[in-house]
PDB file of C-alpha atoms in Angstrom:
ATOM      1  CA  MET K1484     -53.004   4.319-122.161  1.00  0.00           C
ATOM      2  CA  THR K1485     -55.765   6.688-120.622  1.00  0.00           C
ATOM      3  CA  PRO K1486     -58.547   7.952-123.037  1.00  0.00           C
ATOM      4  CA  ASP K1487     -57.557  11.624-122.828  1.00  0.00           C
ATOM      5  CA  LEU K1488     -54.285  10.696-124.530  1.00  0.00           C
ATOM      6  CA  PHE K1489     -55.985   8.629-127.393  1.00  0.00           C
ATOM      7  CA  PRO K1490     -55.247  11.642-129.981  1.00  0.00           C
ATOM      8  CA  GLN K1491     -51.603  10.289-129.950  1.00  0.00           C
ATOM      9  CA  LEU K1492     -52.905   7.598-131.792  1.00  0.00           C
ATOM     10  CA  LEU K1493     -54.356   9.592-134.733  1.00  0.00           C
ATOM     11  CA  GLY K1494     -52.897   8.255-138.074  1.00  0.00           C
ATOM     12  CA  LEU K1495     -52.180   4.634-136.905  1.00  0.00           C
ATOM     13  CA  THR K1496     -53.792   2.073-139.114  1.00  0.00           C
ATOM     14  CA  ILE K1497     -55.745  -1.165-137.726  1.00  0.00           C
ATOM     15  CA  SER K1498     -53.029  -3.203-138.058  1.00  0.00           C
ATOM     16  CA  ASP K1499     -50.629  -1.398-135.613  1.00  0.00           C
ATOM     17  CA  GLU K1500     -50.061  -3.216-132.537  1.00  0.00           C
ATOM     18  CA  ALA K1501     -49.971   0.406-130.440  1.00  0.00           C
ATOM     19  CA  LEU K1502     -53.446   1.236-131.397  1.00  0.00           C
ATOM     20  CA  HIS K1503     -54.653  -2.468-130.264  1.00  0.00           C
ATOM     21  CA  GLN K1504     -52.964  -2.128-126.961  1.00  0.00           C
ATOM     22  CA  ALA K1505     -54.246   1.348-126.524  1.00  0.00           C
ATOM     23  CA  ILE K1506     -57.913   0.139-127.144  1.00  0.00           C
ATOM     24  CA  ALA K1507     -57.911  -3.199-125.534  1.00  0.00           C
ATOM     25  CA  PRO K1508     -58.327  -2.172-121.832  1.00  0.00           C
ATOM     26  CA  HIS K1509     -61.357  -0.150-122.700  1.00  0.00           C
ATOM     27  CA  ALA K1510     -63.052  -2.431-125.096  1.00  0.00           C
ATOM     28  CA  ALA K1511     -65.510  -5.089-124.412  1.00  0.00           C
ATOM     29  CA  GLY K1512     -66.301  -8.412-126.115  1.00  0.00           C
ATOM     30  CA  ASP K1513     -66.920  -7.925-129.861  1.00  0.00           C
ATOM     31  CA  THR K1514     -65.489  -4.228-129.962  1.00  0.00           C
ATOM     32  CA  ALA K1515     -62.108  -5.347-129.558  1.00  0.00           C
ATOM     33  CA  LEU K1516     -59.468  -4.855-132.392  1.00  0.00           C
ATOM     34  CA  ASN K1517     -58.545  -8.534-132.720  1.00  0.00           C
ATOM     35  CA  PRO K1518     -57.451  -9.919-136.090  1.00  0.00           C
ATOM     36  CA  ALA K1519     -60.985 -11.649-136.523  1.00  0.00           C
ATOM     37  CA  ARG K1520     -62.707  -8.434-136.174  1.00  0.00           C
ATOM     38  CA  ILE K1521     -60.222  -6.509-138.266  1.00  0.00           C
ATOM     39  CA  GLN K1522     -60.996  -8.819-141.450  1.00  0.00           C
ATOM     40  CA  LYS K1523     -65.034  -8.099-140.581  1.00  0.00           C
ATOM     41  CA  LEU K1524     -64.628  -4.195-140.098  1.00  0.00           C
ATOM     42  CA  LYS K1525     -67.125  -2.733-142.729  1.00  0.00           C
ATOM     43  CA  THR K1526     -67.965   0.286-140.631  1.00  0.00           C
ATOM     44  CA  ASP K1527     -65.861   3.090-140.227  1.00  0.00           C
ATOM     45  CA  PHE K1528     -66.519   3.297-136.712  1.00  0.00           C
ATOM     46  CA  LEU K1529     -65.609   1.747-133.578  1.00  0.00           C
ATOM     47  CA  MET K1530     -67.620   2.362-130.623  1.00  0.00           C
ATOM     48  CA  LEU K1531     -66.207   1.821-127.058  1.00  0.00           C
ATOM     49  CA  THR K1532     -69.628   2.002-125.747  1.00  0.00           C
ATOM     50  CA  GLU K1533     -69.033   1.998-121.723  1.00  0.00           C
ATOM     51  CA  LEU K1534     -66.263   4.484-122.083  1.00  0.00           C
ATOM     52  CA  GLY K1535     -68.035   7.031-124.179  1.00  0.00           C
ATOM     53  CA  VAL K1536     -65.452   7.475-127.013  1.00  0.00           C
ATOM     54  CA  VAL K1537     -66.014   6.707-130.814  1.00  0.00           C
ATOM     55  CA  PHE K1538     -63.052   5.854-133.143  1.00  0.00           C
ATOM     56  CA  SER K1539     -63.579   7.052-136.698  1.00  0.00           C
ATOM     57  CA  PHE K1540     -61.520   5.319-139.373  1.00  0.00           C
ATOM     58  CA  SER K1541     -60.933   6.339-142.940  1.00  0.00           C
ATOM     59  CA  ASN K1542     -59.684   4.024-146.024  1.00  0.00           C
ATOM     60  CA  ARG K1543     -55.869   4.556-146.489  1.00  0.00           C
ATOM     61  CA  ASP K1544     -56.423   6.080-150.076  1.00  0.00           C
ATOM     62  CA  ALA K1545     -58.744   9.022-148.378  1.00  0.00           C
ATOM     63  CA  TYR K1546     -56.555   9.523-145.353  1.00  0.00           C
ATOM     64  CA  GLN K1547     -53.506  10.031-147.830  1.00  0.00           C
ATOM     65  CA  ARG K1548     -55.386  12.532-149.784  1.00  0.00           C
ATOM     66  CA  GLU K1549     -56.800  14.661-146.771  1.00  0.00           C
ATOM     67  CA  PHE K1550     -53.942  14.177-144.185  1.00  0.00           C
ATOM     68  CA  GLY K1551     -50.766  12.569-145.792  1.00  0.00           C
ATOM     69  CA  GLU K1552     -49.141   9.453-145.220  1.00  0.00           C
ATOM     70  CA  PRO K1553     -50.491   7.246-142.249  1.00  0.00           C
ATOM     71  CA  ARG K1554     -48.234   6.008-139.455  1.00  0.00           C
ATOM     72  CA  GLY K1555     -48.722   2.335-140.225  1.00  0.00           C
ATOM     73  CA  GLU K1556     -49.383   0.014-143.209  1.00  0.00           C
ATOM     74  CA  GLY K1557     -53.302  -0.930-142.637  1.00  0.00           C
ATOM     75  CA  ALA K1558     -56.255  -0.433-144.849  1.00  0.00           C
ATOM     76  CA  LYS K1559     -57.948   1.668-142.441  1.00  0.00           C
ATOM     77  CA  VAL K1560     -56.248   4.669-140.493  1.00  0.00           C
ATOM     78  CA  LEU K1561     -57.491   6.196-137.057  1.00  0.00           C
ATOM     79  CA  SER K1562     -58.521   9.542-138.210  1.00  0.00           C
ATOM     80  CA  GLY K1563     -60.869  11.103-135.615  1.00  0.00           C
ATOM     81  CA  ILE K1564     -61.928  10.318-132.287  1.00  0.00           C
ATOM     82  CA  PHE K1565     -64.941  11.524-130.414  1.00  0.00           C
ATOM     83  CA  TYR K1566     -65.818  12.210-127.066  1.00  0.00           C
ATOM     84  CA  TYR K1567     -69.255  12.291-125.668  1.00  0.00           C
ATOM     85  CA  PRO K1568     -69.457  13.712-122.061  1.00  0.00           C
ATOM     86  CA  GLN K1569     -73.394  13.488-122.312  1.00  0.00           C
ATOM     87  CA  GLY K1570     -73.325  10.175-123.758  1.00  0.00           C
ATOM     88  CA  SER K1571     -75.474   9.565-127.098  1.00  0.00           C
ATOM     89  CA  GLU K1572     -77.697   7.092-128.521  1.00  0.00           C
ATOM     90  CA  GLU K1573     -74.627   4.699-129.239  1.00  0.00           C
ATOM     91  CA  VAL K1574     -72.441   5.200-126.148  1.00  0.00           C
ATOM     92  CA  GLU K1575     -72.511   6.154-122.401  1.00  0.00           C
ATOM     93  CA  PRO K1576     -71.122   9.614-121.023  1.00  0.00           C
ATOM     94  CA  TYR K1577     -67.543   9.888-121.151  1.00  0.00           C
ATOM     95  CA  GLU K1578     -66.367  10.986-117.612  1.00  0.00           C
ATOM     96  CA  GLY K1579     -62.650  11.424-117.976  1.00  0.00           C
ATOM     97  CA  PRO K1580     -60.465  14.328-118.407  1.00  0.00           C
ATOM     98  CA  GLY K1581     -60.813  16.026-121.788  1.00  0.00           C
ATOM     99  CA  PRO K1582     -58.042  15.543-124.826  1.00  0.00           C
ATOM    100  CA  PHE K1583     -55.138  17.607-124.169  1.00  0.00           C
ATOM    101  CA  SER K1584     -56.700  18.486-120.469  1.00  0.00           C
ATOM    102  CA  GLU K1585     -56.196  17.376-117.129  1.00  0.00           C
ATOM    103  CA  ALA K1586     -59.838  18.020-116.228  1.00  0.00           C
ATOM    104  CA  PRO K1587     -62.961  16.907-117.425  1.00  0.00           C
ATOM    105  CA  VAL K1588     -64.426  19.281-120.306  1.00  0.00           C
ATOM    106  CA  GLU K1589     -67.977  19.226-120.171  1.00  0.00           C
ATOM    107  CA  THR K1590     -69.333  22.971-120.628  1.00  0.00           C
ATOM    108  CA  ARG K1591     -68.134  25.941-122.742  1.00  0.00           C
ATOM    109  CA  GLU K1592     -66.455  27.619-119.631  1.00  0.00           C
ATOM    110  CA  GLU K1593     -64.331  24.293-119.187  1.00  0.00           C
ATOM    111  CA  ALA K1594     -63.505  24.209-122.823  1.00  0.00           C
ATOM    112  CA  LEU K1595     -62.371  27.819-122.740  1.00  0.00           C
ATOM    113  CA  ALA K1596     -60.241  27.126-119.855  1.00  0.00           C
ATOM    114  CA  ALA K1597     -58.680  23.940-120.946  1.00  0.00           C
ATOM    115  CA  TYR K1598     -57.869  24.903-124.467  1.00  0.00           C
ATOM    116  CA  GLY K1599     -57.856  29.159-124.477  1.00  0.00           C
ATOM    117  CA  GLU K1600     -59.388  31.378-126.956  1.00  0.00           C
ATOM    118  CA  PRO K1601     -60.604  29.396-129.813  1.00  0.00           C
ATOM    119  CA  ASP K1602     -59.326  29.419-133.549  1.00  0.00           C
ATOM    120  CA  ALA K1603     -62.735  29.241-134.904  1.00  0.00           C
ATOM    121  CA  SER K1604     -66.221  29.187-133.692  1.00  0.00           C
ATOM    122  CA  ASP K1605     -69.712  29.312-134.985  1.00  0.00           C
ATOM    123  CA  GLY K1606     -73.036  30.707-133.379  1.00  0.00           C
ATOM    124  CA  GLU K1607     -74.179  33.980-131.646  1.00  0.00           C
ATOM    125  CA  GLU K1608     -72.451  35.534-128.521  1.00  0.00           C
ATOM    126  CA  ASP K1609     -75.161  34.030-126.208  1.00  0.00           C
ATOM    127  CA  ALA K1610     -75.241  30.729-128.150  1.00  0.00           C
ATOM    128  CA  ILE K1611     -72.239  29.344-129.507  1.00  0.00           C
ATOM    129  CA  GLU K1612     -72.647  26.269-131.564  1.00  0.00           C
ATOM    130  CA  TRP K1613     -69.114  24.901-131.871  1.00  0.00           C
ATOM    131  CA  GLU K1614     -65.626  26.175-131.285  1.00  0.00           C
ATOM    132  CA  GLN K1615     -62.402  24.685-132.616  1.00  0.00           C
ATOM    133  CA  TRP K1616     -58.737  24.739-131.556  1.00  0.00           C
ATOM    134  CA  VAL K1617     -55.531  23.594-133.088  1.00  0.00           C
ATOM    135  CA  VAL K1618     -53.285  21.665-130.564  1.00  0.00           C
ATOM    136  CA  GLN K1619     -49.861  20.647-131.324  1.00  0.00           C
ATOM    137  CA  ALA K1620     -49.120  16.991-130.283  1.00  0.00           C
ATOM    138  CA  GLY K1621     -46.360  14.693-131.081  1.00  0.00           C
ATOM    139  CA  GLY K1622     -45.128  17.179-133.827  1.00  0.00           C
ATOM    140  CA  GLN K1623     -48.387  17.394-135.626  1.00  0.00           C
ATOM    141  CA  GLY K1624     -51.434  19.507-135.573  1.00  0.00           C
ATOM    142  CA  VAL K1625     -54.422  18.287-134.253  1.00  0.00           C
ATOM    143  CA  GLU K1626     -57.775  19.920-134.564  1.00  0.00           C
ATOM    144  CA  LEU K1627     -60.000  19.848-131.335  1.00  0.00           C
ATOM    145  CA  SER K1628     -63.553  20.918-131.662  1.00  0.00           C
ATOM    146  CA  ALA K1629     -66.212  21.362-129.036  1.00  0.00           C
ATOM    147  CA  ASP K1630     -70.114  21.256-130.169  1.00  0.00           C
ATOM    148  CA  TYR K1631     -72.428  22.433-127.819  1.00  0.00           C
ATOM    149  CA  ASP K1632     -75.809  22.536-126.887  1.00  0.00           C
ATOM    150  CA  GLU K1633     -77.995  25.837-126.135  1.00  0.00           C
ATOM    151  CA  ASP K1634     -77.163  25.956-122.656  1.00  0.00           C
ATOM    152  CA  GLY K1635     -73.600  25.527-123.390  1.00  0.00           C
ATOM    153  CA  GLU K1636     -72.881  22.387-122.310  1.00  0.00           C
ATOM    154  CA  VAL K1637     -70.461  19.857-124.460  1.00  0.00           C
ATOM    155  CA  LEU K1638     -72.489  17.335-126.688  1.00  0.00           C
ATOM    156  CA  CYS K1639     -68.941  16.460-128.377  1.00  0.00           C
ATOM    157  CA  LEU K1640     -65.296  16.719-128.459  1.00  0.00           C
ATOM    158  CA  THR K1641     -63.844  15.528-131.506  1.00  0.00           C
ATOM    159  CA  ALA K1642     -60.082  15.282-132.128  1.00  0.00           C
ATOM    160  CA  ALA K1643     -58.757  14.878-135.712  1.00  0.00           C
ATOM    161  CA  LEU K1644     -55.429  15.586-137.608  1.00  0.00           C
ATOM    162  CA  ALA K1645     -55.416  18.926-139.432  1.00  0.00           C
ATOM    163  CA  MET K1646     -55.882  18.322-143.027  1.00  0.00           C
ATOM    164  CA  ALA K1647     -52.865  18.815-145.433  1.00  0.00           C
TER     165      ALA K1647
END
C-alpha cells in the first residue's frame, strides 16, 4: 500500500493484520508493528521516520467515545496520520502524493488544487494558518487538514476520522 492510501487504515487496531501489512514495507527495524513491539507500545505514536509519516493511536475507549466502534479488536486504534512534506525534528520529509491526491501537496496552492474550497480555515487572507476538508473515503468521512507556514508551505497534512 502506498502512503497516500494510508487513510483507508483509520479505525484499524494494532492487532489487525491489514495494518501490519501496510506498514511493513515502510517501517525500518524497531518501528515495525511486530507482536513484541505491540506489547511494548507505550507511546501513542509510530514514526515512519524515513517516510516522513507519523501514525497516531488512541486507546480503544477514547476512540469509541470520539469516533465510534473501531474496525478491529486491538487495544490501540489508528486515529490519525500525519504527513510532513518539509520533515520535522522526528521525521524526514514526506515526498509522495498527498492523501486523496495524485500529486504532492507541499503548498497551499497545491492543497487547494487537490482538495478544492476548504470547509474551514483560520488566519488572515494573506496568511492562512490552516485549512480543513472533509473527504469521503470507504464510506466514512475523513477530516483532512493542512497547516501552513507564513509562506504558504505545508508543514503538516493530517488525516483523521470525523468525530461521531
